[in-house]
Each structure stands twice: as structure tokens, then as C-alpha cells.
Amino acid sequence: MRKSITQSILVLIIIFSQFSLFAEGGEALEPITITVQKGETLSLISERHLSDPKRWPELLKHNKIPNPDLIKPGLSLVVPVFLRKAVVGVTEFVMGQVEWNGTAGKGPWVPLKLGQELHPNDQIKTSGKGKTDVQINNVGMVRILTNSHFEVKGEDKKGGPVTVALFKGSLDAKVNKSNPPTTEHKFSIVSPSSTAGVRGTEFRVELDEKLSSTISCFEGVVDVGAQGKTVELTQGMATFVEKGKTPVQPYKIPEAPRLKEE
């Protein structure tokens, strides 16, 4: 009897340890090793890589570092799974000048790398001819176009839609269709003038200099809301939202371009 109880406990330990290897989106996580760069502090490292920056003492303990003052450029640190931020997506294409910020815009900006993991509140800026494709877990692909400022927010609640923010510029997106079809949004794009709730579709969001937005639906359905009013866009339709006002009545657009892999 005692042996069977022990075996059951071991099975439960194995199961729970496997659960700990998954991020919020169901993607497997692994420990990562980072190298402290010039100008990086323990506070900045914790903001970038830890799900809770206040758990920095656990990071030091895991790496057997007795004193925070020992965090120097060139030092390698292992960030274990239980301390890591959830991974929301990964970059699949980077061209030109594209920068990344892992501290919600508070810390320094660094060049965005191909294959870089993205976490909640990570931000991306493109300038010149720069652009990047981001694969969002369980959602689809977002292309951040030139001269844009973008933030990955993640899930507001477990199982809810993944939200991103567009502060400036424009983006294209291709969101996976739900099977079976659903009326629930799986992806939301928030801008200074509107919110676009998406089911499964191809669409574009563009901000002008006054931060008014134009949302174009190339395929599927997009619900665009602002100031308490929502309009539904179907294939080949668009709407314009002046900042501080409600969306205009949807209007027909020319034949829609198709979003292709770079």
C-alpha cells in the first residue's frame, strides 16, 4: 500500500513539473541563458526576463550569486522556467531598422533579432524601410510595417483574446480561422482611436498623423469599436475612425491585397 501511494505521488510530481514548462499560450518554455551587457542592471534584467521583477532574489539564488553588486557585463545568468515571462510570439522575419524594448518602453532599445521571443508588454519600433513579421501563438501572423510603434500585451485573462497595441504607423495581420467558426474574438488591436476585434481574417490597421485609424478587412470579419459604437467589417469593406469619434459607416475598398510570407 505504501509503495503504491509513493508511486502515485511520483506520478503527480512528474505531471505538475510538466505543466510548469508551459507558457500561458500553451507553448513549451525552456530555461534560457543570458549574458549581461554593458549598461544592464539587475533591475533591467528582471524587467525584461522575469514574470515578476520582484523575484530577482530567486534569480540570484538560482545562479548562486550572493551579492547583486556582482552583476557585471559578461556574466552569464540562467533564467529558469519558473521565473520566466510567458512567451506570446516570436519574430519570423526582420528587415531594415527594427528595434525591441523588453521593459514596456522604459529601458533602452536594442536591435530586434530574427527568432527573438516576445513577451507581454514587449515593444517594437520600425523606422526607415524596416519591418518585421511576428508569429503570435495560437493566433496567426502580424506584419509591423515601416515607421510604426507596436506593443504585445498578451492575454487579459486566461483563454481570452490576445491583445496588441498600435501606437503609431500601420500593420497587416492574418489571423487563423477558428474551426468550428465562432463569434468570439481571438485577437484584438487597440489604437489611440479604435479597437479592432478579430475572429479569423486578413486585415490592415493604419494610423495617420492625428492618430485617427483606418481599418480594412481583406477577408473574414472585423468588429471595430470606438466611443461606444461598433461596426462590423466584412470582406472588401473598411471604416475610418477619427480620434475621439465613432467609426464611420463601412465603405467598399478596391480589390484587397493578400498578405504573403516574406
Short mmCIF file of C-alpha atoms in Angstrom, two decimals:
data_model
loop_
_atom_site.label_atom_id
_atom_site.label_comp_id
_atom_site.label_asym_id
_atom_site.label_seq_id
_atom_site.Cartn_x
_atom_site.Cartn_y
_atom_site.Cartn_z
CA MET A 1 0.00 0.00 0.00
CA ARG A 2 2.76 2.43 0.97
CA LYS A 3 4.58 1.63 -2.28
CA SER A 4 1.50 2.41 -4.39
CA ILE A 5 1.00 5.72 -2.59
CA THR A 6 4.64 6.64 -3.20
CA GLN A 7 4.29 5.79 -6.88
CA SER A 8 1.14 7.93 -7.14
CA ILE A 9 2.93 10.88 -5.57
CA LEU A 10 5.80 10.49 -8.03
CA VAL A 11 3.36 10.48 -10.94
CA LEU A 12 1.73 13.68 -9.66
CA ILE A 13 5.13 15.34 -9.27
CA ILE A 14 6.03 14.46 -12.86
CA ILE A 15 2.69 15.77 -14.15
CA PHE A 16 2.94 19.09 -12.31
CA SER A 17 6.56 19.54 -13.34
CA GLN A 18 5.49 19.15 -16.97
CA PHE A 19 2.74 21.76 -16.50
CA SER A 20 5.36 24.20 -15.27
CA LEU A 21 7.13 24.00 -18.62
CA PHE A 22 4.29 25.70 -20.46
CA ALA A 23 3.58 29.37 -21.02
CA GLU A 24 0.10 30.91 -20.95
CA GLY A 25 -0.44 30.25 -24.65
CA GLY A 26 0.38 26.55 -24.28
CA GLU A 27 3.85 26.93 -25.80
CA ALA A 28 6.68 24.97 -24.19
CA LEU A 29 9.20 27.01 -22.25
CA GLU A 30 12.81 26.16 -21.55
CA PRO A 31 15.44 27.78 -19.33
CA ILE A 32 17.40 30.50 -21.11
CA THR A 33 20.94 31.75 -20.61
CA ILE A 34 21.59 35.47 -20.96
CA THR A 35 24.83 37.43 -20.93
CA VAL A 36 24.85 40.70 -19.02
CA GLN A 37 25.55 43.56 -21.43
CA LYS A 38 27.22 46.90 -20.72
CA GLY A 39 24.74 49.26 -19.10
CA GLU A 40 22.38 46.48 -17.97
CA THR A 41 21.37 46.39 -14.32
CA LEU A 42 19.74 43.66 -12.26
CA SER A 43 16.55 45.75 -12.29
CA LEU A 44 16.54 45.95 -16.10
CA ILE A 45 17.30 42.24 -16.48
CA SER A 46 14.44 41.39 -14.11
CA GLU A 47 12.02 43.63 -16.06
CA ARG A 48 12.98 42.00 -19.34
CA HIS A 49 13.03 38.35 -18.37
CA LEU A 50 11.11 37.65 -15.15
CA SER A 51 7.34 37.21 -14.92
CA ASP A 52 7.56 39.17 -11.67
CA PRO A 53 10.58 41.53 -11.49
CA LYS A 54 10.36 41.47 -7.69
CA ARG A 55 11.58 37.86 -7.75
CA TRP A 56 15.13 38.94 -8.59
CA PRO A 57 16.45 37.40 -5.31
CA GLU A 58 15.37 33.98 -6.64
CA LEU A 59 17.29 34.62 -9.86
CA LEU A 60 20.44 35.36 -7.84
CA LYS A 61 19.89 32.29 -5.66
CA HIS A 62 19.38 30.03 -8.69
CA ASN A 63 22.68 31.27 -10.16
CA LYS A 64 24.48 31.04 -6.78
CA ILE A 65 25.28 34.76 -6.78
CA PRO A 66 25.45 36.05 -3.18
CA ASN A 67 25.53 39.77 -3.95
CA PRO A 68 23.62 41.90 -6.53
CA ASP A 69 26.77 44.00 -6.95
CA LEU A 70 28.35 41.01 -8.71
CA ILE A 71 26.09 41.53 -11.76
CA LYS A 72 28.72 42.76 -14.23
CA PRO A 73 28.96 42.85 -18.06
CA GLY A 74 29.98 39.46 -19.46
CA LEU A 75 28.37 37.48 -16.63
CA SER A 76 26.13 34.59 -17.76
CA LEU A 77 22.82 34.09 -15.98
CA VAL A 78 20.42 31.16 -16.32
CA VAL A 79 16.75 32.17 -16.11
CA PRO A 80 14.82 29.05 -15.00
CA VAL A 81 11.36 28.21 -16.34
CA PHE A 82 9.58 29.03 -13.08
CA LEU A 83 10.82 32.65 -13.24
CA ARG A 84 10.40 33.31 -16.95
CA LYS A 85 7.83 35.54 -18.64
CA ALA A 86 5.24 33.82 -20.81
CA VAL A 87 6.13 33.76 -24.50
CA VAL A 88 3.42 35.38 -26.63
CA GLY A 89 5.13 35.09 -30.01
CA VAL A 90 8.36 35.02 -31.99
CA THR A 91 9.84 37.09 -34.84
CA GLU A 92 9.92 35.24 -38.17
CA PHE A 93 11.21 37.98 -40.46
CA VAL A 94 13.21 41.16 -39.80
CA MET A 95 14.27 43.68 -42.45
CA GLY A 96 15.94 47.07 -42.05
CA GLN A 97 15.95 49.09 -38.87
CA VAL A 98 13.77 47.39 -36.26
CA GLU A 99 14.23 47.87 -32.51
CA TRP A 100 12.92 45.97 -29.48
CA ASN A 101 12.26 47.01 -25.91
CA GLY A 102 11.55 44.39 -23.25
CA THR A 103 10.58 46.81 -20.48
CA ALA A 104 7.34 48.33 -21.83
CA GLY A 105 9.31 51.19 -23.38
CA LYS A 106 11.04 52.24 -20.15
CA GLY A 107 14.53 50.89 -20.79
CA PRO A 108 16.97 51.05 -23.71
CA TRP A 109 16.02 49.96 -27.23
CA VAL A 110 18.12 47.28 -28.94
CA PRO A 111 18.06 45.77 -32.47
CA LEU A 112 15.34 43.15 -32.89
CA LYS A 113 16.71 39.70 -33.79
CA LEU A 114 15.26 37.05 -36.04
CA GLY A 115 13.74 34.30 -33.91
CA GLN A 116 13.51 36.51 -30.83
CA GLU A 117 10.83 35.55 -28.31
CA LEU A 118 8.27 38.22 -27.42
CA HIS A 119 6.63 38.57 -24.01
CA PRO A 120 3.75 40.61 -22.59
CA ASN A 121 4.50 44.37 -22.78
CA ASP A 122 7.42 43.98 -25.19
CA GLN A 123 7.51 46.82 -27.71
CA ILE A 124 8.78 47.08 -31.30
CA LYS A 125 9.65 50.15 -33.37
CA THR A 126 10.36 50.21 -37.10
CA SER A 127 11.97 53.11 -38.94
CA GLY A 128 13.08 53.86 -42.50
CA LYS A 129 12.28 50.78 -44.56
CA GLY A 130 12.26 48.49 -41.53
CA LYS A 131 9.50 45.95 -40.98
CA THR A 132 9.05 42.65 -39.18
CA ASP A 133 6.73 39.63 -39.09
CA VAL A 134 5.65 38.36 -35.68
CA GLN A 135 4.02 34.97 -35.24
CA ILE A 136 1.57 35.23 -32.33
CA ASN A 137 0.97 31.92 -30.53
CA ASN A 138 -2.38 30.31 -31.42
CA VAL A 139 -3.43 33.45 -33.34
CA GLY A 140 -1.52 34.00 -36.57
CA MET A 141 0.91 36.41 -38.16
CA VAL A 142 1.24 40.19 -37.69
CA ARG A 143 3.39 42.27 -40.04
CA ILE A 144 4.53 45.55 -38.47
CA LEU A 145 5.13 47.95 -41.33
CA THR A 146 7.52 50.90 -41.68
CA ASN A 147 7.67 53.77 -39.19
CA SER A 148 5.47 52.01 -36.65
CA HIS A 149 5.37 51.56 -32.87
CA PHE A 150 3.77 48.36 -31.56
CA GLU A 151 3.30 46.55 -28.25
CA VAL A 152 2.47 42.93 -27.46
CA LYS A 153 0.10 42.91 -24.49
CA GLY A 154 -0.85 39.22 -24.34
CA GLU A 155 -4.00 37.78 -22.77
CA ASP A 156 -6.03 39.98 -20.43
CA LYS A 157 -7.33 36.80 -18.84
CA LYS A 158 -6.61 33.11 -19.25
CA GLY A 159 -8.13 31.89 -22.50
CA GLY A 160 -9.17 35.39 -23.57
CA PRO A 161 -8.21 37.15 -26.80
CA VAL A 162 -4.59 38.12 -27.33
CA THR A 163 -4.27 41.90 -27.42
CA VAL A 164 -1.67 44.08 -29.13
CA ALA A 165 -1.41 47.86 -29.30
CA LEU A 166 -0.53 50.05 -32.26
CA PHE A 167 0.68 53.48 -31.11
CA LYS A 168 1.88 54.72 -34.50
CA GLY A 169 2.09 53.56 -38.13
CA SER A 170 0.40 50.50 -39.58
CA LEU A 171 0.20 46.73 -39.50
CA ASP A 172 -1.19 43.86 -41.54
CA ALA A 173 -2.44 40.69 -39.91
CA LYS A 174 -3.53 37.22 -40.93
CA VAL A 175 -5.44 35.58 -38.09
CA ASN A 176 -6.09 31.84 -38.16
CA LYS A 177 -9.71 30.88 -38.72
CA SER A 178 -11.47 29.08 -35.88
CA ASN A 179 -12.69 25.55 -36.54
CA PRO A 180 -15.61 25.37 -35.94
CA PRO A 181 -16.34 29.06 -36.68
CA THR A 182 -17.05 31.26 -33.65
CA THR A 183 -18.38 34.74 -32.98
CA GLU A 184 -15.86 35.25 -30.17
CA HIS A 185 -12.83 37.42 -30.79
CA LYS A 186 -9.45 35.68 -30.59
CA PHE A 187 -7.34 38.78 -31.30
CA SER A 188 -7.71 42.50 -30.55
CA ILE A 189 -5.77 45.51 -31.81
CA VAL A 190 -6.01 48.62 -29.65
CA SER A 191 -5.03 52.02 -31.06
CA PRO A 192 -5.44 55.59 -29.76
CA SER A 193 -8.67 55.94 -31.75
CA SER A 194 -10.25 52.47 -32.03
CA THR A 195 -10.30 48.80 -31.07
CA ALA A 196 -10.49 46.05 -33.69
CA GLY A 197 -11.80 42.68 -32.51
CA VAL A 198 -10.91 39.83 -34.86
CA ARG A 199 -12.23 36.30 -35.32
CA GLY A 200 -10.34 34.87 -38.28
CA THR A 201 -9.37 37.21 -41.06
CA GLU A 202 -6.86 39.23 -43.05
CA PHE A 203 -6.95 42.95 -42.33
CA ARG A 204 -4.96 46.18 -42.01
CA VAL A 205 -4.86 48.93 -39.38
CA GLU A 206 -3.37 52.30 -40.36
CA LEU A 207 -2.89 55.38 -38.17
CA ASP A 208 -2.46 58.85 -39.64
CA GLU A 209 -0.53 61.76 -38.12
CA LYS A 210 -3.54 62.70 -35.97
CA LEU A 211 -3.79 59.06 -34.74
CA SER A 212 -7.12 58.55 -36.50
CA SER A 213 -7.41 54.99 -37.80
CA THR A 214 -8.45 53.25 -41.00
CA ILE A 215 -9.27 49.56 -40.65
CA SER A 216 -9.61 47.48 -43.83
CA CYS A 217 -10.93 43.91 -43.95
CA PHE A 218 -9.49 41.79 -46.75
CA GLU A 219 -11.10 38.50 -45.66
CA GLY A 220 -13.32 37.35 -42.79
CA VAL A 221 -14.89 39.67 -40.21
CA VAL A 222 -13.55 42.52 -38.06
CA ASP A 223 -15.58 44.37 -35.40
CA VAL A 224 -14.36 47.96 -34.98
CA GLY A 225 -15.36 49.89 -31.89
CA ALA A 226 -14.86 53.46 -30.61
CA GLN A 227 -16.77 55.79 -28.29
CA GLY A 228 -19.44 53.19 -27.55
CA LYS A 229 -20.26 52.32 -31.18
CA THR A 230 -19.23 49.17 -33.06
CA VAL A 231 -19.41 48.49 -36.79
CA GLU A 232 -18.84 45.13 -38.50
CA LEU A 233 -16.46 44.90 -41.45
CA THR A 234 -16.79 42.03 -43.89
CA GLN A 235 -14.54 41.17 -46.82
CA GLY A 236 -13.74 44.17 -49.02
CA MET A 237 -15.01 46.76 -46.52
CA ALA A 238 -13.29 49.42 -44.40
CA THR A 239 -14.07 52.10 -41.84
CA PHE A 240 -12.44 55.32 -40.69
CA VAL A 241 -12.30 56.38 -37.05
CA GLU A 242 -11.35 59.95 -36.24
CA LYS A 243 -9.73 60.12 -32.81
CA GLY A 244 -12.40 60.88 -30.23
CA LYS A 245 -15.29 60.00 -32.57
CA THR A 246 -17.28 56.90 -33.57
CA PRO A 247 -16.49 54.74 -36.64
CA VAL A 248 -17.99 55.88 -39.95
CA GLN A 249 -20.36 53.64 -41.86
CA PRO A 250 -18.35 50.84 -43.56
CA TYR A 251 -17.46 51.52 -47.19
CA LYS A 252 -16.19 49.38 -50.05
CA ILE A 253 -12.45 49.31 -50.78
CA PRO A 254 -10.62 48.33 -54.01
CA GLU A 255 -9.64 44.71 -54.53
CA ALA A 256 -7.81 43.69 -51.41
CA PRO A 257 -4.11 42.83 -51.42
CA ARG A 258 -3.22 39.45 -49.99
CA LEU A 259 -0.74 39.07 -47.19
CA LYS A 260 2.14 36.86 -48.36
CA GLU A 261 5.05 35.38 -46.46
CA GLU A 262 8.32 37.27 -46.93
#
